[in-house]
Every structure is written in C-alpha cells, then in structure tokens.
Amino acid sequence: MSETKVKSAARAFEVLEYFRIGRQPRSMSEIATGLDYPLSSTTVLLKTLVKLGYLNYDRRARVYFPTTKVTGLGEWIPKTLFGSGQIIDAMNDLHAETGEGIFIGAKNDIYLQYIQTRASIQALRFHIEEGTIRPITKSIAGLVLLATLPKDKLENTVRRANIATPKVADRVKMKDISEQIEQIRQQGYGYVEDMPFEGGATLAMLLPVLVQGQPITLALGGVAERFRRNHDQYLSALRKAVRSVRTDPDFNNPVQIEL
C-alpha cells in the first residue's frame, strides 16, 4: 500500500474524530484549519467521505456532518466486548460512589488504551478521551496489566515500550518497573501519583474477566490531594466494584492478584 493511501486513511479517521469532539456541523475551511490540512486535499477527502456515505453535505449551509453510517461502524462493539454489561455496571457504580474519573484500560501491544471512560463530576479534575493510548509503562493501570505477564514477556514489552517513548527522560528502567510490579502483586492493586498527570493520582485493579482474550483493569483517577484524603474510601469502592463482576470460568490469569 502506498504512503499516500495510508495518509489518506489516517486523515479520514482524523476527520471523524474531529466531529466526535466538536459534535456540530463544520464547513470545509473549518475542518481544514482545525486539522491543519491543505484546502485542496481536504476538499477531495470530504467529497470521498460524502460519496461513501459517511458524511452528509448540506449544500445550502455548506457544512458537513457524519451520517448514521458512522454510528453503525461501532455500535456493535460494546456488546461484543462487554457482554452482559457487568463491567459497565461496575464502572457506573464506582463513578456514582466516588464522582471521580473512571476508566477501563486494556493492553494494546505496548500501549495502554482507555477503552471506556466516565468523566469526573468534581470541579477540579483531569480529562482523558476515550480511545486514548499511552505507553503501557506510563500508567499505573498499564503496570497492573504488565503484572499479568511472565518475566520474559514483561521484559520484552518494557523494552519495546521504551523504544516507542519519544523522550529519553520518560523511559523506564526494568529494575524500577519490576519493583513496582512486585508491589502491585503483593497489594492486589496499583496506586500512583503524578503519572500520567502532574498533581494527579490513579488507583487501578485487575478485573476477573477477559475482554477479547485480554486482561483489563478498572481504575479511577483525579486530583492527588483528594485521593490522599479519600484513599481508603476509594480503594474500598474499587474493590467492591471489581468483586461485582462475575468471574469468567475460563479466566486464566498467569499472575494471581489477591483482592
């Protein structure tokens, strides 16, 4: 596949993501400016997406907006991933009890991906877009997932995650990661401050089920000072939410983490 086709495919997804964030009709010039695309290639791209049925063009107002065909691309995914809805219920319960930002994290090769999120209702908060990825070594939820790996796979994943981490200062030492993972295994949960956000904190635990054959974590994050003040309450709420998810009889986690 040519580099031009790959670039066009990436831009098509970026346009749809642009609408997901903005949630309102946009003109061609607004889209080009917002995504820093050349006007000529933006015109061709938008016309193609209209022709394929993913965008609607209002000729009178000269604006574009996604069609329901876009919805159809992903509406089946939550049901396929989360089955009976126990995981989503656990998320919602934890959100209702703490008011903090809640997310489900999954390993995506050498990255942690936030596959489901609930925004914090606190006045002072951090925001993470659903679908965001970051190197798996740069999140406590990622370290909880790394704790499920045998030593050889762990070392390989950390090495590759470091290669994918642009800033040398953000790369981690295997010795440090091993110590953090050992603590997670002993405690049954992970807690960290100032990662990935300065002044933030996150609590994360492994869920007793697999999603698409992969372990997943349930986590809550917010302002570190508030987490210190409510640590025991938040940890208790997280444990209760994790226990509410029925254990899959086929779940075979190579590392047993006591709850």
mmCIF file of C-alpha atoms in Angstrom:
data_model
loop_
_atom_site.group_PDB
_atom_site.id
_atom_site.type_symbol
_atom_site.label_atom_id
_atom_site.label_comp_id
_atom_site.label_asym_id
_atom_site.label_seq_id
_atom_site.Cartn_x
_atom_site.Cartn_y
_atom_site.Cartn_z
ATOM 1 C CA MET A 1 0.000 0.000 0.000
ATOM 2 C CA SER A 2 1.358 3.412 -0.983
ATOM 3 C CA GLU A 3 2.242 6.062 1.597
ATOM 4 C CA THR A 4 -0.381 8.349 0.013
ATOM 5 C CA LYS A 5 -3.162 5.817 0.658
ATOM 6 C CA VAL A 6 -2.040 5.291 4.231
ATOM 7 C CA LYS A 7 -2.003 9.056 4.811
ATOM 8 C CA SER A 8 -5.486 9.410 3.312
ATOM 9 C CA ALA A 9 -6.827 6.613 5.520
ATOM 10 C CA ALA A 10 -5.361 8.289 8.615
ATOM 11 C CA ARG A 11 -6.905 11.623 7.631
ATOM 12 C CA ALA A 12 -10.333 10.047 7.139
ATOM 13 C CA PHE A 13 -10.275 8.808 10.726
ATOM 14 C CA GLU A 14 -8.974 12.156 11.937
ATOM 15 C CA VAL A 15 -11.949 13.891 10.284
ATOM 16 C CA LEU A 16 -14.406 11.563 12.029
ATOM 17 C CA GLU A 17 -12.587 12.082 15.329
ATOM 18 C CA TYR A 18 -12.769 15.844 14.740
ATOM 19 C CA PHE A 19 -16.562 15.600 14.515
ATOM 20 C CA ARG A 20 -16.726 13.345 17.572
ATOM 21 C CA ILE A 21 -15.040 16.032 19.637
ATOM 22 C CA GLY A 22 -16.807 19.052 18.108
ATOM 23 C CA ARG A 23 -20.268 17.473 17.769
ATOM 24 C CA GLN A 24 -21.600 20.059 15.327
ATOM 25 C CA PRO A 25 -21.624 20.708 11.563
ATOM 26 C CA ARG A 26 -18.443 22.189 10.132
ATOM 27 C CA SER A 27 -17.521 23.846 6.854
ATOM 28 C CA MET A 28 -14.688 22.616 4.667
ATOM 29 C CA SER A 29 -12.480 25.562 5.643
ATOM 30 C CA GLU A 30 -13.142 24.967 9.369
ATOM 31 C CA ILE A 31 -12.163 21.309 9.022
ATOM 32 C CA ALA A 32 -9.028 22.157 7.040
ATOM 33 C CA THR A 33 -7.997 24.773 9.591
ATOM 34 C CA GLY A 34 -8.848 22.624 12.605
ATOM 35 C CA LEU A 35 -6.814 19.681 11.319
ATOM 36 C CA ASP A 36 -4.129 21.751 9.569
ATOM 37 C CA TYR A 37 -4.816 20.151 6.184
ATOM 38 C CA PRO A 38 -4.295 21.774 2.752
ATOM 39 C CA LEU A 39 -7.608 23.034 1.340
ATOM 40 C CA SER A 40 -7.224 21.070 -1.891
ATOM 41 C CA SER A 41 -6.744 17.669 -0.251
ATOM 42 C CA THR A 42 -9.448 18.444 2.338
ATOM 43 C CA THR A 43 -11.951 19.052 -0.453
ATOM 44 C CA VAL A 44 -11.127 15.724 -2.117
ATOM 45 C CA LEU A 45 -11.252 13.850 1.210
ATOM 46 C CA LEU A 46 -14.628 15.301 2.230
ATOM 47 C CA LYS A 47 -16.165 14.595 -1.178
ATOM 48 C CA THR A 48 -14.966 10.989 -0.914
ATOM 49 C CA LEU A 49 -16.491 10.578 2.552
ATOM 50 C CA VAL A 50 -19.774 12.024 1.270
ATOM 51 C CA LYS A 51 -19.721 9.632 -1.688
ATOM 52 C CA LEU A 52 -19.078 6.683 0.634
ATOM 53 C CA GLY A 53 -21.997 7.750 2.825
ATOM 54 C CA TYR A 54 -20.068 8.645 5.989
ATOM 55 C CA LEU A 55 -20.632 12.405 5.778
ATOM 56 C CA ASN A 56 -23.672 14.431 4.837
ATOM 57 C CA TYR A 57 -23.168 17.682 2.933
ATOM 58 C CA ASP A 58 -25.705 20.487 3.398
ATOM 59 C CA ARG A 59 -25.263 22.457 0.185
ATOM 60 C CA ARG A 60 -27.347 25.400 1.418
ATOM 61 C CA ALA A 61 -25.344 25.904 4.602
ATOM 62 C CA ARG A 62 -22.125 24.489 3.078
ATOM 63 C CA VAL A 63 -21.393 22.314 6.085
ATOM 64 C CA TYR A 64 -20.626 18.653 6.696
ATOM 65 C CA PHE A 65 -21.796 16.280 9.445
ATOM 66 C CA PRO A 66 -21.449 12.494 9.999
ATOM 67 C CA THR A 67 -24.288 10.191 8.974
ATOM 68 C CA THR A 68 -25.725 7.259 10.901
ATOM 69 C CA LYS A 69 -23.477 5.007 8.819
ATOM 70 C CA VAL A 70 -20.635 6.148 11.087
ATOM 71 C CA THR A 71 -22.632 5.038 14.131
ATOM 72 C CA GLY A 72 -23.112 1.644 12.547
ATOM 73 C CA LEU A 73 -19.355 1.130 12.350
ATOM 74 C CA GLY A 74 -19.027 0.785 16.089
ATOM 75 C CA GLU A 75 -22.414 0.357 17.743
ATOM 76 C CA TRP A 76 -21.907 -3.411 17.978
ATOM 77 C CA ILE A 77 -18.521 -3.161 19.717
ATOM 78 C CA PRO A 78 -19.560 -2.520 23.375
ATOM 79 C CA LYS A 79 -21.898 -5.515 23.351
ATOM 80 C CA THR A 80 -19.212 -7.712 21.811
ATOM 81 C CA LEU A 81 -16.555 -6.533 24.265
ATOM 82 C CA PHE A 82 -18.560 -6.307 27.467
ATOM 83 C CA GLY A 83 -21.244 -8.953 27.006
ATOM 84 C CA SER A 84 -23.826 -8.901 29.783
ATOM 85 C CA GLY A 85 -22.935 -5.392 30.912
ATOM 86 C CA GLN A 86 -21.408 -6.315 34.269
ATOM 87 C CA ILE A 87 -18.260 -4.318 33.540
ATOM 88 C CA ILE A 88 -20.190 -1.214 32.548
ATOM 89 C CA ASP A 89 -22.345 -1.578 35.675
ATOM 90 C CA ALA A 90 -19.182 -1.784 37.798
ATOM 91 C CA MET A 91 -17.866 1.380 36.154
ATOM 92 C CA ASN A 92 -21.116 3.225 36.767
ATOM 93 C CA ASP A 93 -21.296 2.092 40.401
ATOM 94 C CA LEU A 94 -17.727 3.246 41.051
ATOM 95 C CA HIS A 95 -18.446 6.562 39.362
ATOM 96 C CA ALA A 96 -21.601 7.090 41.437
ATOM 97 C CA GLU A 97 -19.768 6.305 44.686
ATOM 98 C CA THR A 98 -16.651 8.435 44.108
ATOM 99 C CA GLY A 99 -17.523 11.062 41.493
ATOM 100 C CA GLU A 100 -14.000 10.633 40.075
ATOM 101 C CA GLY A 101 -12.966 9.867 36.512
ATOM 102 C CA ILE A 102 -13.381 6.144 35.827
ATOM 103 C CA PHE A 103 -11.914 4.077 33.026
ATOM 104 C CA ILE A 104 -11.436 0.577 31.710
ATOM 105 C CA GLY A 105 -7.912 0.030 30.448
ATOM 106 C CA ALA A 106 -6.651 -2.670 28.114
ATOM 107 C CA LYS A 107 -3.243 -3.635 26.742
ATOM 108 C CA ASN A 108 -2.899 -2.745 23.072
ATOM 109 C CA ASP A 109 0.510 -4.182 22.150
ATOM 110 C CA ILE A 110 2.953 -1.876 24.018
ATOM 111 C CA TYR A 111 0.310 0.685 24.936
ATOM 112 C CA LEU A 112 -2.421 1.139 27.496
ATOM 113 C CA GLN A 113 -5.702 2.076 25.806
ATOM 114 C CA TYR A 114 -8.632 3.701 27.587
ATOM 115 C CA ILE A 115 -11.452 1.656 26.063
ATOM 116 C CA GLN A 116 -14.294 3.045 28.191
ATOM 117 C CA THR A 117 -14.350 6.213 30.307
ATOM 118 C CA ARG A 118 -16.640 8.151 32.620
ATOM 119 C CA ALA A 119 -15.824 11.817 33.205
ATOM 120 C CA SER A 120 -15.301 13.116 36.734
ATOM 121 C CA ILE A 121 -18.035 15.298 38.225
ATOM 122 C CA GLN A 122 -15.535 17.024 40.526
ATOM 123 C CA ALA A 123 -14.860 20.744 39.999
ATOM 124 C CA LEU A 124 -11.092 20.128 39.763
ATOM 125 C CA ARG A 125 -10.387 17.176 37.507
ATOM 126 C CA PHE A 126 -8.359 15.676 34.684
ATOM 127 C CA HIS A 127 -9.870 14.563 31.398
ATOM 128 C CA ILE A 128 -8.902 11.598 29.214
ATOM 129 C CA GLU A 129 -10.593 10.981 25.882
ATOM 130 C CA GLU A 130 -12.000 7.508 25.302
ATOM 131 C CA GLY A 131 -9.721 5.609 22.951
ATOM 132 C CA THR A 132 -6.566 7.461 24.065
ATOM 133 C CA ILE A 133 -3.375 5.398 24.158
ATOM 134 C CA ARG A 134 -0.105 5.928 26.012
ATOM 135 C CA PRO A 135 2.984 3.748 26.560
ATOM 136 C CA ILE A 136 1.945 0.980 28.935
ATOM 137 C CA THR A 137 4.813 1.825 31.280
ATOM 138 C CA LYS A 138 3.487 5.371 31.830
ATOM 139 C CA SER A 139 0.267 4.494 33.663
ATOM 140 C CA ILE A 140 -0.418 2.549 36.836
ATOM 141 C CA ALA A 141 -3.255 0.779 35.016
ATOM 142 C CA GLY A 142 -0.660 -0.271 32.463
ATOM 143 C CA LEU A 143 1.597 -1.610 35.210
ATOM 144 C CA VAL A 144 -1.309 -3.612 36.627
ATOM 145 C CA LEU A 145 -1.664 -5.206 33.207
ATOM 146 C CA LEU A 146 2.088 -5.813 32.973
ATOM 147 C CA ALA A 147 1.842 -7.662 36.295
ATOM 148 C CA THR A 148 -0.029 -10.434 34.479
ATOM 149 C CA LEU A 149 2.930 -11.183 32.189
ATOM 150 C CA PRO A 150 5.673 -13.766 32.746
ATOM 151 C CA LYS A 151 9.187 -12.352 33.130
ATOM 152 C CA ASP A 152 10.349 -12.828 29.522
ATOM 153 C CA LYS A 153 7.262 -11.192 28.021
ATOM 154 C CA LEU A 154 7.396 -8.425 30.602
ATOM 155 C CA GLU A 155 10.975 -7.537 29.739
ATOM 156 C CA ASN A 156 10.237 -7.614 26.010
ATOM 157 C CA THR A 157 7.186 -5.366 26.390
ATOM 158 C CA VAL A 158 9.029 -2.832 28.556
ATOM 159 C CA ARG A 159 11.936 -2.729 26.108
ATOM 160 C CA ARG A 160 9.638 -2.064 23.146
ATOM 161 C CA ALA A 161 7.578 0.482 25.108
ATOM 162 C CA ASN A 162 10.789 2.386 25.871
ATOM 163 C CA ILE A 163 11.671 2.431 22.172
ATOM 164 C CA ALA A 164 8.230 3.907 21.429
ATOM 165 C CA THR A 165 8.597 6.567 24.144
ATOM 166 C CA PRO A 166 9.992 9.686 22.397
ATOM 167 C CA LYS A 167 11.533 11.439 25.410
ATOM 168 C CA VAL A 168 14.521 9.622 26.857
ATOM 169 C CA ALA A 169 13.692 11.019 30.309
ATOM 170 C CA ASP A 170 10.291 9.261 30.167
ATOM 171 C CA ARG A 171 11.799 5.832 29.560
ATOM 172 C CA VAL A 172 11.833 3.430 32.485
ATOM 173 C CA LYS A 173 14.389 1.079 33.973
ATOM 174 C CA MET A 174 13.497 -2.589 34.174
ATOM 175 C CA LYS A 175 14.615 -2.686 37.813
ATOM 176 C CA ASP A 176 12.187 0.103 38.759
ATOM 177 C CA ILE A 177 9.314 -1.474 36.839
ATOM 178 C CA SER A 178 9.979 -4.857 38.469
ATOM 179 C CA GLU A 179 9.820 -3.305 41.933
ATOM 180 C CA GLN A 180 6.548 -1.519 41.155
ATOM 181 C CA ILE A 181 5.023 -4.670 39.708
ATOM 182 C CA GLU A 182 6.058 -6.728 42.714
ATOM 183 C CA GLN A 183 4.324 -4.212 44.959
ATOM 184 C CA ILE A 184 1.180 -4.402 42.793
ATOM 185 C CA ARG A 185 1.195 -8.192 43.059
ATOM 186 C CA GLN A 186 1.532 -8.067 46.840
ATOM 187 C CA GLN A 187 -1.106 -5.357 47.372
ATOM 188 C CA GLY A 188 -3.578 -6.547 44.755
ATOM 189 C CA TYR A 189 -3.902 -3.029 43.316
ATOM 190 C CA GLY A 190 -1.810 -0.182 41.958
ATOM 191 C CA TYR A 191 -1.652 3.403 43.185
ATOM 192 C CA VAL A 192 0.453 6.229 41.808
ATOM 193 C CA GLU A 193 0.679 9.998 41.962
ATOM 194 C CA ASP A 194 1.943 12.431 39.292
ATOM 195 C CA MET A 195 1.533 9.898 36.467
ATOM 196 C CA PRO A 196 0.406 10.454 33.800
ATOM 197 C CA PHE A 197 -0.541 13.959 35.041
ATOM 198 C CA GLU A 198 1.400 16.152 37.450
ATOM 199 C CA GLY A 199 -0.770 16.605 40.528
ATOM 200 C CA GLY A 200 -2.966 13.642 39.646
ATOM 201 C CA ALA A 201 -3.423 10.197 41.172
ATOM 202 C CA THR A 202 -4.815 6.860 39.988
ATOM 203 C CA LEU A 203 -5.993 3.656 41.656
ATOM 204 C CA ALA A 204 -6.255 0.555 39.454
ATOM 205 C CA MET A 205 -7.176 -3.107 39.863
ATOM 206 C CA LEU A 206 -7.332 -6.095 37.568
ATOM 207 C CA LEU A 207 -10.833 -7.282 36.702
ATOM 208 C CA PRO A 208 -11.510 -11.049 36.999
ATOM 209 C CA VAL A 209 -12.600 -11.378 33.362
ATOM 210 C CA LEU A 210 -11.042 -11.229 29.914
ATOM 211 C CA VAL A 211 -12.088 -8.967 27.051
ATOM 212 C CA GLN A 212 -11.191 -10.354 23.627
ATOM 213 C CA GLY A 213 -8.859 -12.737 25.407
ATOM 214 C CA GLN A 214 -7.002 -9.933 27.192
ATOM 215 C CA PRO A 215 -6.926 -8.898 30.878
ATOM 216 C CA ILE A 216 -8.390 -5.488 31.665
ATOM 217 C CA THR A 217 -8.223 -3.031 34.533
ATOM 218 C CA LEU A 218 -10.796 -0.888 36.280
ATOM 219 C CA ALA A 219 -9.366 2.405 37.518
ATOM 220 C CA LEU A 220 -10.278 5.787 38.927
ATOM 221 C CA GLY A 221 -8.244 8.937 38.640
ATOM 222 C CA GLY A 222 -8.315 12.523 39.846
ATOM 223 C CA VAL A 223 -6.531 15.149 41.908
ATOM 224 C CA ALA A 224 -3.828 13.673 44.153
ATOM 225 C CA GLU A 225 -4.720 15.741 47.221
ATOM 226 C CA ARG A 226 -8.317 14.500 47.069
ATOM 227 C CA PHE A 227 -7.136 10.909 46.598
ATOM 228 C CA ARG A 228 -4.890 11.106 49.650
ATOM 229 C CA ARG A 229 -7.801 12.364 51.712
ATOM 230 C CA ASN A 230 -10.184 9.658 50.461
ATOM 231 C CA HIS A 231 -7.727 6.831 49.759
ATOM 232 C CA ASP A 232 -9.326 4.165 51.948
ATOM 233 C CA GLN A 233 -12.854 5.019 50.798
ATOM 234 C CA TYR A 234 -11.839 4.978 47.129
ATOM 235 C CA LEU A 235 -9.916 1.710 47.469
ATOM 236 C CA SER A 236 -12.883 0.089 49.205
ATOM 237 C CA ALA A 237 -15.227 1.297 46.447
ATOM 238 C CA LEU A 238 -12.845 -0.014 43.767
ATOM 239 C CA ARG A 239 -12.597 -3.417 45.430
ATOM 240 C CA LYS A 240 -16.382 -3.638 45.714
ATOM 241 C CA ALA A 241 -16.818 -2.751 42.030
ATOM 242 C CA VAL A 242 -14.249 -5.362 40.965
ATOM 243 C CA ARG A 243 -15.926 -8.053 43.081
ATOM 244 C CA SER A 244 -19.290 -7.248 41.498
ATOM 245 C CA VAL A 245 -18.054 -8.611 38.183
ATOM 246 C CA ARG A 246 -18.719 -12.328 37.948
ATOM 247 C CA THR A 247 -15.591 -14.378 37.383
ATOM 248 C CA ASP A 248 -15.340 -15.998 33.969
ATOM 249 C CA PRO A 249 -14.656 -19.722 34.452
ATOM 250 C CA ASP A 250 -12.240 -19.574 31.512
ATOM 251 C CA PHE A 251 -10.211 -16.760 33.063
ATOM 252 C CA ASN A 252 -6.658 -17.982 33.456
ATOM 253 C CA ASN A 253 -4.512 -15.149 34.729
ATOM 254 C CA PRO A 254 -0.863 -16.226 34.970
ATOM 255 C CA VAL A 255 -0.420 -13.972 37.998
ATOM 256 C CA GLN A 256 -2.916 -14.249 40.848
ATOM 257 C CA ILE A 257 -3.584 -10.878 42.476
ATOM 258 C CA GLU A 258 -5.433 -11.099 45.761
ATOM 259 C CA LEU A 259 -8.350 -8.739 46.168
#
